[in-house]
Amino acid sequence: MQRQQILGGLVLLALTAAGIAGTAWLSGAVTAMTPLEGEALSPDGRYEARQLDEGGDGEPVPSAETVRVADTATGDVLWEDSGDYETTALWSPDGRYLALSRRGRACSRVTVLETETFTGWEIPLPAEARSAEYAFLHAVEWLDGHTLRFRYRDMQADSEDAALFYRCFLRMEDGELTGGSSRETTETLSGEYDFDHDGAAETVELTTVWEPEGKNAGWYELNVRRADGSLLWSEMASLSHAGWNSLFACEIGGQDYLLRYLPTMYQGSAACRYEVFSLDAAGQERPLREGSVDFDTNFGSPIHQGFDPEEIADFLWDLRGCLADSRLLISTEDGELHADGEIPAAELPSPFCEILALDSREAMLEALRQAEAGFKWEQGIA
């Protein structure tokens, strides 16, 4: 009986030890296993990223560290790799991707994991960083579910201005995670505004996202940021026809508003509209006023859609009133970039921009009638 009790106690002790070992790294019971800095737990709580210090003293020992991602429900290790001197975790909003910034003593890297297959991809070092003796790469934020913003800094440089920012666009190809990176540059535009009418000033930034080879701009983003630097609202514009956009800061009734002007014209057929809006606390647009007009200068076409000088004059006069106390923030109209009040709002390269600059509705109407007659004469229409 005594022998059986001893054996039973040993079995129970072994089972207890095994149970503790199987769950320790999730529960944190073993001090050498700790959650990563940043966002260790995925947004849905399904996965957790931890760093194992096999030295057991809690001190960073790169050669003895392991980074693991495990299922929080079962404890199963789904991905594992060697750690570095400093590792931080950053989950995408939907939890599909995990960005791991791993900083070593002589270099650093950003690895992205895809949580359906748990395959990893290390972001290639940007061309600007390849000549540096020490490149510090760090994931900064997820801009959406598949776009990661990361920073590179040459640690040999004396100034913080040496930091460069990039965007990594992720995609799956034949079951493998891959992607491409583009550099971005940002400048703060002049002036402060209160587009959400909360009494606190916001600043406006213009960000250029460059093409992968870095020679031409891919597109632009106008970003409105709160006093604490967080993003309140953003909109894109590009030099390609489909991406033309014009945005202004305008003052109406002593309050700040945003004005979006979209004059679209394809082969003589135009659809123009403007929208004046403020922002709520969440960055959603709150419309104040808007206007639109369609016209067609192809008078000889069997499907001519009409040209009403009175209607066009009403639209232009209303728009001019909104532009009177406005400052240009960005415009890519006609494939040209203008920004930060570079030109007066009424002088943008757009349909009838010269008429928009006139100082009365009557003058606009007369100019539109002359333009109609000129179009007809050019097309041989009496």
Short mmCIF file of C-alpha atoms in Angstrom, two decimals:
data_model
loop_
_atom_site.label_atom_id
_atom_site.label_comp_id
_atom_site.label_asym_id
_atom_site.label_seq_id
_atom_site.Cartn_x
_atom_site.Cartn_y
_atom_site.Cartn_z
CA MET A 1 0.00 0.00 0.00
CA GLN A 2 2.79 2.39 0.90
CA ARG A 3 4.56 1.68 -2.40
CA GLN A 4 1.37 2.37 -4.38
CA GLN A 5 0.88 5.68 -2.54
CA ILE A 6 4.42 6.72 -3.37
CA LEU A 7 4.02 5.81 -7.07
CA GLY A 8 0.67 7.58 -7.21
CA GLY A 9 2.20 10.69 -5.71
CA LEU A 10 5.01 10.67 -8.25
CA VAL A 11 2.54 10.32 -11.16
CA LEU A 12 0.41 13.16 -9.79
CA LEU A 13 3.50 15.33 -9.38
CA ALA A 14 4.58 14.60 -12.97
CA LEU A 15 1.15 15.43 -14.38
CA THR A 16 1.00 18.65 -12.41
CA ALA A 17 4.43 19.70 -13.66
CA ALA A 18 3.47 18.89 -17.24
CA GLY A 19 0.29 20.94 -16.93
CA ILE A 20 2.20 23.90 -15.58
CA ALA A 21 4.79 23.66 -18.36
CA GLY A 22 2.09 23.46 -21.03
CA THR A 23 0.31 26.64 -19.89
CA ALA A 24 3.08 28.67 -18.27
CA TRP A 25 4.05 30.77 -21.27
CA LEU A 26 0.46 31.89 -21.80
CA SER A 27 -0.29 32.58 -18.15
CA GLY A 28 3.01 34.34 -17.52
CA ALA A 29 3.69 32.11 -14.53
CA VAL A 30 7.30 31.69 -15.64
CA THR A 31 9.01 35.06 -15.30
CA ALA A 32 11.34 34.34 -18.23
CA MET A 33 8.38 34.37 -20.65
CA THR A 34 6.86 37.84 -21.14
CA PRO A 35 4.47 39.52 -23.61
CA LEU A 36 6.16 41.52 -26.32
CA GLU A 37 6.24 45.29 -26.10
CA GLY A 38 3.51 47.05 -28.06
CA GLU A 39 0.43 44.98 -28.84
CA ALA A 40 1.06 41.42 -27.69
CA LEU A 41 -2.58 40.32 -27.97
CA SER A 42 -4.39 40.28 -31.33
CA PRO A 43 -7.49 42.52 -31.65
CA ASP A 44 -9.86 39.53 -31.38
CA GLY A 45 -7.88 37.95 -28.55
CA ARG A 46 -7.15 34.75 -30.50
CA TYR A 47 -3.37 35.08 -30.60
CA GLU A 48 -0.62 36.35 -28.35
CA ALA A 49 2.99 37.20 -29.11
CA ARG A 50 5.55 36.56 -26.38
CA GLN A 51 9.29 36.62 -25.98
CA LEU A 52 11.11 33.83 -24.18
CA ASP A 53 14.32 34.73 -22.40
CA GLU A 54 15.99 31.36 -22.08
CA GLY A 55 18.60 32.89 -19.84
CA GLY A 56 15.91 33.18 -17.20
CA ASP A 57 17.12 36.46 -15.72
CA GLY A 58 14.77 38.79 -17.60
CA GLU A 59 17.71 40.62 -19.16
CA PRO A 60 17.85 40.94 -22.97
CA VAL A 61 20.20 38.30 -24.33
CA PRO A 62 19.67 38.24 -28.13
CA SER A 63 21.28 34.89 -28.72
CA ALA A 64 19.09 33.27 -26.07
CA GLU A 65 15.71 34.81 -26.90
CA THR A 66 12.84 33.32 -28.87
CA VAL A 67 9.75 35.06 -30.23
CA ARG A 68 6.58 32.99 -30.29
CA VAL A 69 3.00 33.47 -31.44
CA ALA A 70 0.48 31.08 -29.89
CA ASP A 71 -3.23 30.32 -29.82
CA THR A 72 -4.54 31.79 -26.56
CA ALA A 73 -7.22 29.10 -26.22
CA THR A 74 -5.06 26.01 -26.73
CA GLY A 75 -1.55 27.26 -26.05
CA ASP A 76 -0.34 25.80 -29.36
CA VAL A 77 2.72 27.58 -30.74
CA LEU A 78 1.84 28.68 -34.29
CA TRP A 79 5.06 30.49 -35.21
CA GLU A 80 8.49 30.77 -33.66
CA ASP A 81 11.74 32.46 -34.52
CA SER A 82 14.84 33.86 -32.88
CA GLY A 83 14.50 37.09 -31.01
CA ASP A 84 16.68 40.19 -30.87
CA TYR A 85 17.83 42.81 -28.39
CA GLU A 86 14.42 44.51 -28.58
CA THR A 87 11.22 43.21 -30.19
CA THR A 88 7.85 44.99 -30.46
CA ALA A 89 4.53 43.77 -31.85
CA LEU A 90 1.95 45.69 -33.90
CA TRP A 91 -1.27 44.03 -35.08
CA SER A 92 -3.26 45.15 -38.11
CA PRO A 93 -6.79 46.42 -37.28
CA ASP A 94 -8.47 43.18 -38.40
CA GLY A 95 -5.84 40.95 -36.81
CA ARG A 96 -4.84 39.35 -40.10
CA TYR A 97 -1.24 40.58 -39.93
CA LEU A 98 1.30 40.96 -37.15
CA ALA A 99 4.32 43.23 -37.65
CA LEU A 100 7.32 42.38 -35.51
CA SER A 101 10.05 45.01 -35.22
CA ARG A 102 13.23 43.26 -34.13
CA ARG A 103 16.15 45.46 -33.23
CA GLY A 104 19.59 43.94 -32.83
CA ARG A 105 22.90 45.44 -31.81
CA ALA A 106 24.12 45.92 -35.38
CA CYS A 107 20.96 45.92 -37.49
CA SER A 108 17.20 45.68 -37.33
CA ARG A 109 14.35 44.17 -39.32
CA VAL A 110 10.58 44.18 -39.64
CA THR A 111 8.90 40.82 -40.17
CA VAL A 112 5.20 40.56 -41.07
CA LEU A 113 3.17 37.43 -40.26
CA GLU A 114 -0.07 36.40 -41.99
CA THR A 115 -2.35 34.65 -39.50
CA GLU A 116 -4.23 32.35 -41.88
CA THR A 117 -1.10 30.40 -42.82
CA PHE A 118 1.34 31.85 -40.27
CA THR A 119 3.93 32.47 -42.94
CA GLY A 120 6.34 35.34 -42.46
CA TRP A 121 7.95 37.88 -44.78
CA GLU A 122 10.83 40.17 -43.91
CA ILE A 123 10.46 43.64 -45.41
CA PRO A 124 13.49 44.31 -47.66
CA LEU A 125 15.75 47.13 -46.57
CA PRO A 126 14.92 50.35 -48.51
CA ALA A 127 17.48 51.46 -51.07
CA GLU A 128 18.29 54.59 -49.03
CA ALA A 129 19.19 52.40 -46.05
CA ARG A 130 21.45 49.87 -47.74
CA SER A 131 24.58 52.01 -47.49
CA ALA A 132 24.14 52.78 -43.80
CA GLU A 133 26.30 51.03 -41.23
CA TYR A 134 23.38 50.82 -38.84
CA ALA A 135 19.80 50.88 -40.08
CA PHE A 136 16.97 51.07 -37.56
CA LEU A 137 13.67 49.86 -39.03
CA HIS A 138 10.54 50.09 -36.91
CA ALA A 139 6.84 49.49 -37.65
CA VAL A 140 4.94 52.67 -36.79
CA GLU A 141 1.26 52.12 -37.59
CA TRP A 142 -1.21 50.25 -39.78
CA LEU A 143 -2.89 52.65 -42.21
CA ASP A 144 -5.46 50.01 -43.18
CA GLY A 145 -5.82 46.23 -43.20
CA HIS A 146 -2.94 45.65 -45.64
CA THR A 147 -0.76 48.79 -45.51
CA LEU A 148 1.97 49.13 -42.90
CA ARG A 149 3.82 52.36 -42.25
CA PHE A 150 7.39 51.92 -41.04
CA ARG A 151 10.37 54.13 -40.27
CA TYR A 152 14.01 53.90 -41.19
CA ARG A 153 16.67 55.90 -39.40
CA ASP A 154 20.40 55.99 -40.02
CA MET A 155 21.70 55.78 -36.47
CA GLN A 156 25.07 57.16 -37.58
CA ALA A 157 23.43 60.51 -38.40
CA ASP A 158 23.42 63.29 -35.82
CA SER A 159 19.91 64.58 -36.50
CA GLU A 160 16.47 63.04 -36.00
CA ASP A 161 15.66 64.52 -39.41
CA ALA A 162 17.54 61.58 -40.90
CA ALA A 163 14.46 59.41 -40.28
CA LEU A 164 12.63 58.32 -43.41
CA PHE A 165 9.11 56.90 -43.60
CA TYR A 166 7.82 54.19 -45.93
CA ARG A 167 4.62 52.33 -46.67
CA CYS A 168 4.59 48.61 -47.23
CA PHE A 169 1.69 47.27 -49.30
CA LEU A 170 1.11 43.59 -48.51
CA ARG A 171 -0.32 40.93 -50.83
CA MET A 172 -0.50 37.16 -51.16
CA GLU A 173 1.03 35.58 -54.27
CA ASP A 174 0.68 31.83 -54.80
CA GLY A 175 0.12 31.33 -51.09
CA GLU A 176 3.20 33.34 -50.14
CA LEU A 177 3.16 36.69 -48.34
CA THR A 178 5.03 39.47 -50.14
CA GLY A 179 4.69 43.18 -50.80
CA GLY A 180 6.28 46.40 -51.98
CA SER A 181 7.42 49.60 -50.29
CA SER A 182 7.19 53.27 -51.22
CA ARG A 183 8.75 56.24 -49.49
CA GLU A 184 6.56 59.04 -48.17
CA THR A 185 7.38 62.66 -47.36
CA THR A 186 5.24 65.05 -45.31
CA GLU A 187 5.10 68.81 -44.92
CA THR A 188 2.89 70.82 -42.58
CA LEU A 189 0.91 73.49 -44.42
CA SER A 190 0.60 77.01 -43.08
CA GLY A 191 -2.34 78.04 -40.92
CA GLU A 192 -4.44 76.49 -38.17
CA TYR A 193 -8.14 75.63 -38.45
CA ASP A 194 -11.04 74.32 -36.42
CA PHE A 195 -12.88 72.09 -38.87
CA ASP A 196 -14.66 70.10 -36.12
CA HIS A 197 -15.74 73.27 -34.27
CA ASP A 198 -14.59 72.04 -30.86
CA GLY A 199 -12.53 75.12 -30.05
CA ALA A 200 -9.15 73.36 -30.52
CA ALA A 201 -7.00 74.13 -33.54
CA GLU A 202 -6.10 71.49 -36.11
CA THR A 203 -3.15 71.46 -38.48
CA VAL A 204 -3.07 70.29 -42.08
CA GLU A 205 -0.36 68.11 -43.61
CA LEU A 206 0.41 67.26 -47.21
CA THR A 207 1.90 63.79 -47.64
CA THR A 208 3.46 62.62 -50.89
CA VAL A 209 3.64 58.87 -51.48
CA TRP A 210 6.31 58.22 -54.08
CA GLU A 211 6.42 55.52 -56.72
CA PRO A 212 8.62 52.53 -55.78
CA GLU A 213 11.61 53.84 -57.75
CA GLY A 214 11.21 57.19 -55.96
CA LYS A 215 11.36 59.43 -59.04
CA ASN A 216 7.72 60.47 -59.39
CA ALA A 217 4.86 61.06 -56.98
CA GLY A 218 2.37 58.21 -56.86
CA TRP A 219 -0.33 60.20 -55.09
CA TYR A 220 -0.91 62.81 -52.41
CA GLU A 221 -2.85 62.82 -49.16
CA LEU A 222 -4.25 65.81 -47.32
CA ASN A 223 -4.34 65.01 -43.60
CA VAL A 224 -6.09 67.02 -40.88
CA ARG A 225 -4.57 66.30 -37.47
CA ARG A 226 -5.82 67.13 -33.99
CA ALA A 227 -3.73 69.05 -31.48
CA ASP A 228 -2.40 65.75 -30.07
CA GLY A 229 -1.18 64.69 -33.53
CA SER A 230 -3.84 62.03 -34.11
CA LEU A 231 -5.45 61.85 -37.55
CA LEU A 232 -8.93 63.42 -37.78
CA TRP A 233 -9.57 63.26 -41.54
CA SER A 234 -7.73 62.41 -44.75
CA GLU A 235 -8.34 62.49 -48.50
CA MET A 236 -6.33 61.48 -51.55
CA ALA A 237 -5.50 63.30 -54.78
CA SER A 238 -3.31 62.34 -57.72
CA LEU A 239 -2.09 63.75 -61.00
CA SER A 240 -3.91 61.10 -63.06
CA HIS A 241 -7.24 62.27 -64.50
CA ALA A 242 -9.35 59.95 -62.37
CA GLY A 243 -7.66 61.25 -59.21
CA TRP A 244 -7.93 65.00 -59.80
CA ASN A 245 -9.14 66.75 -56.67
CA SER A 246 -9.19 70.26 -55.18
CA LEU A 247 -9.61 71.01 -51.48
CA PHE A 248 -9.78 74.36 -49.73
CA ALA A 249 -10.12 75.74 -46.22
CA CYS A 250 -12.95 78.26 -46.22
CA GLU A 251 -14.54 80.50 -43.61
CA ILE A 252 -18.31 80.88 -43.48
CA GLY A 253 -20.09 82.73 -40.69
CA GLY A 254 -16.88 82.95 -38.70
CA GLN A 255 -16.31 79.17 -38.70
CA ASP A 256 -13.87 76.96 -40.60
CA TYR A 257 -15.06 74.50 -43.24
CA LEU A 258 -13.53 72.31 -45.91
CA LEU A 259 -14.50 72.85 -49.54
CA ARG A 260 -14.14 70.08 -52.12
CA TYR A 261 -14.37 71.14 -55.78
CA LEU A 262 -14.58 68.42 -58.42
CA PRO A 263 -14.88 69.74 -61.98
CA THR A 264 -14.84 66.67 -64.25
CA MET A 265 -14.73 67.02 -68.04
CA TYR A 266 -14.32 64.27 -70.63
CA GLN A 267 -14.26 65.17 -74.35
CA GLY A 268 -16.47 68.21 -73.92
CA SER A 269 -18.95 66.66 -71.48
CA ALA A 270 -18.71 68.08 -67.94
CA ALA A 271 -20.06 67.23 -64.51
CA CYS A 272 -19.02 69.77 -61.87
CA ARG A 273 -19.87 69.83 -58.19
CA TYR A 274 -18.72 71.39 -54.95
CA GLU A 275 -19.30 70.42 -51.31
CA VAL A 276 -18.79 72.51 -48.18
CA PHE A 277 -18.56 70.52 -44.95
CA SER A 278 -17.24 70.47 -41.41
CA LEU A 279 -16.07 67.44 -39.44
CA ASP A 280 -17.47 65.77 -36.35
CA ALA A 281 -15.38 64.46 -33.46
CA ALA A 282 -14.84 61.15 -35.28
CA GLY A 283 -13.74 62.83 -38.52
CA GLN A 284 -16.98 62.20 -40.39
CA GLU A 285 -18.10 64.88 -42.85
CA ARG A 286 -21.04 67.11 -41.88
CA PRO A 287 -22.44 68.78 -45.04
CA LEU A 288 -23.25 72.49 -44.98
CA ARG A 289 -24.03 73.23 -48.63
CA GLU A 290 -23.38 71.84 -52.07
CA GLY A 291 -24.03 72.49 -55.73
CA SER A 292 -23.65 70.76 -59.08
CA VAL A 293 -24.13 71.32 -62.79
CA ASP A 294 -23.79 69.19 -65.94
CA PHE A 295 -23.25 70.52 -69.45
CA ASP A 296 -22.09 69.37 -72.87
CA THR A 297 -20.13 71.47 -75.37
CA ASN A 298 -20.56 68.94 -78.22
CA PHE A 299 -23.42 70.82 -79.84
CA GLY A 300 -23.28 68.85 -83.07
CA SER A 301 -23.50 65.45 -81.39
CA PRO A 302 -26.72 63.43 -81.88
CA ILE A 303 -26.63 62.71 -78.14
CA HIS A 304 -25.93 66.29 -77.02
CA GLN A 305 -26.85 66.58 -73.34
CA GLY A 306 -27.56 70.30 -73.20
CA PHE A 307 -25.85 73.56 -72.31
CA ASP A 308 -27.80 76.00 -70.11
CA PRO A 309 -25.88 79.29 -69.54
CA GLU A 310 -28.30 80.35 -66.77
CA GLU A 311 -27.81 77.12 -64.81
CA ILE A 312 -24.03 77.19 -65.25
CA ALA A 313 -23.89 80.85 -64.18
CA ASP A 314 -25.85 80.04 -61.01
CA PHE A 315 -23.41 77.27 -60.15
CA LEU A 316 -20.30 79.36 -60.80
CA TRP A 317 -21.64 82.31 -58.83
CA ASP A 318 -22.49 80.12 -55.82
CA LEU A 319 -19.06 78.49 -56.02
CA ARG A 320 -17.35 81.86 -56.25
CA GLY A 321 -19.09 82.94 -53.06
CA CYS A 322 -17.67 79.92 -51.24
CA LEU A 323 -14.21 80.54 -52.67
CA ALA A 324 -14.20 84.22 -51.69
CA ASP A 325 -12.84 83.52 -48.19
CA SER A 326 -11.01 80.30 -49.03
CA ARG A 327 -7.41 79.20 -49.09
CA LEU A 328 -6.19 76.48 -51.41
CA LEU A 329 -4.88 73.44 -49.54
CA ILE A 330 -4.25 71.12 -52.49
CA SER A 331 -5.27 70.81 -56.12
CA THR A 332 -4.21 68.32 -58.79
CA GLU A 333 -6.64 69.66 -61.39
CA ASP A 334 -5.41 69.35 -64.96
CA GLY A 335 -2.56 67.13 -63.80
CA GLU A 336 -0.72 69.93 -61.97
CA LEU A 337 0.03 70.10 -58.26
CA HIS A 338 -0.78 73.34 -56.47
CA ALA A 339 -0.78 73.57 -52.68
CA ASP A 340 -0.76 75.81 -49.61
CA GLY A 341 -2.31 78.89 -51.23
CA GLU A 342 0.14 78.84 -54.12
CA ILE A 343 -2.48 80.37 -56.42
CA PRO A 344 -5.85 82.07 -55.73
CA ALA A 345 -8.76 79.65 -55.55
CA ALA A 346 -10.54 81.22 -58.52
CA GLU A 347 -7.53 80.74 -60.81
CA LEU A 348 -7.40 76.95 -60.74
CA PRO A 349 -7.03 75.30 -64.17
CA SER A 350 -10.62 74.03 -64.51
CA PRO A 351 -13.56 74.43 -66.94
CA PHE A 352 -14.47 78.13 -67.23
CA CYS A 353 -11.90 79.14 -64.63
CA GLU A 354 -11.59 82.55 -66.32
CA ILE A 355 -15.35 83.01 -65.97
CA LEU A 356 -15.22 81.96 -62.32
CA ALA A 357 -12.93 84.94 -61.69
CA LEU A 358 -15.57 87.47 -62.86
CA ASP A 359 -17.11 89.67 -60.16
CA SER A 360 -20.83 89.43 -61.01
CA ARG A 361 -23.35 86.81 -62.07
CA GLU A 362 -24.40 89.00 -65.01
CA ALA A 363 -20.82 89.11 -66.30
CA MET A 364 -20.59 85.32 -65.94
CA LEU A 365 -23.85 84.80 -67.85
CA GLU A 366 -22.72 87.04 -70.71
CA ALA A 367 -19.35 85.26 -70.91
CA LEU A 368 -21.09 81.85 -70.98
CA ARG A 369 -23.36 82.95 -73.83
CA GLN A 370 -20.33 84.12 -75.78
CA ALA A 371 -18.61 80.81 -75.07
CA GLU A 372 -21.69 78.92 -76.33
CA ALA A 373 -21.70 80.93 -79.54
CA GLY A 374 -17.97 80.27 -80.00
CA PHE A 375 -18.42 76.49 -79.54
CA LYS A 376 -21.21 76.44 -82.12
CA TRP A 377 -19.22 78.49 -84.63
CA GLU A 378 -16.22 76.14 -84.28
CA GLN A 379 -18.50 73.16 -84.89
CA GLY A 380 -20.21 74.76 -87.88
CA ILE A 381 -23.58 75.18 -86.19
CA ALA A 382 -25.56 78.32 -87.00
#
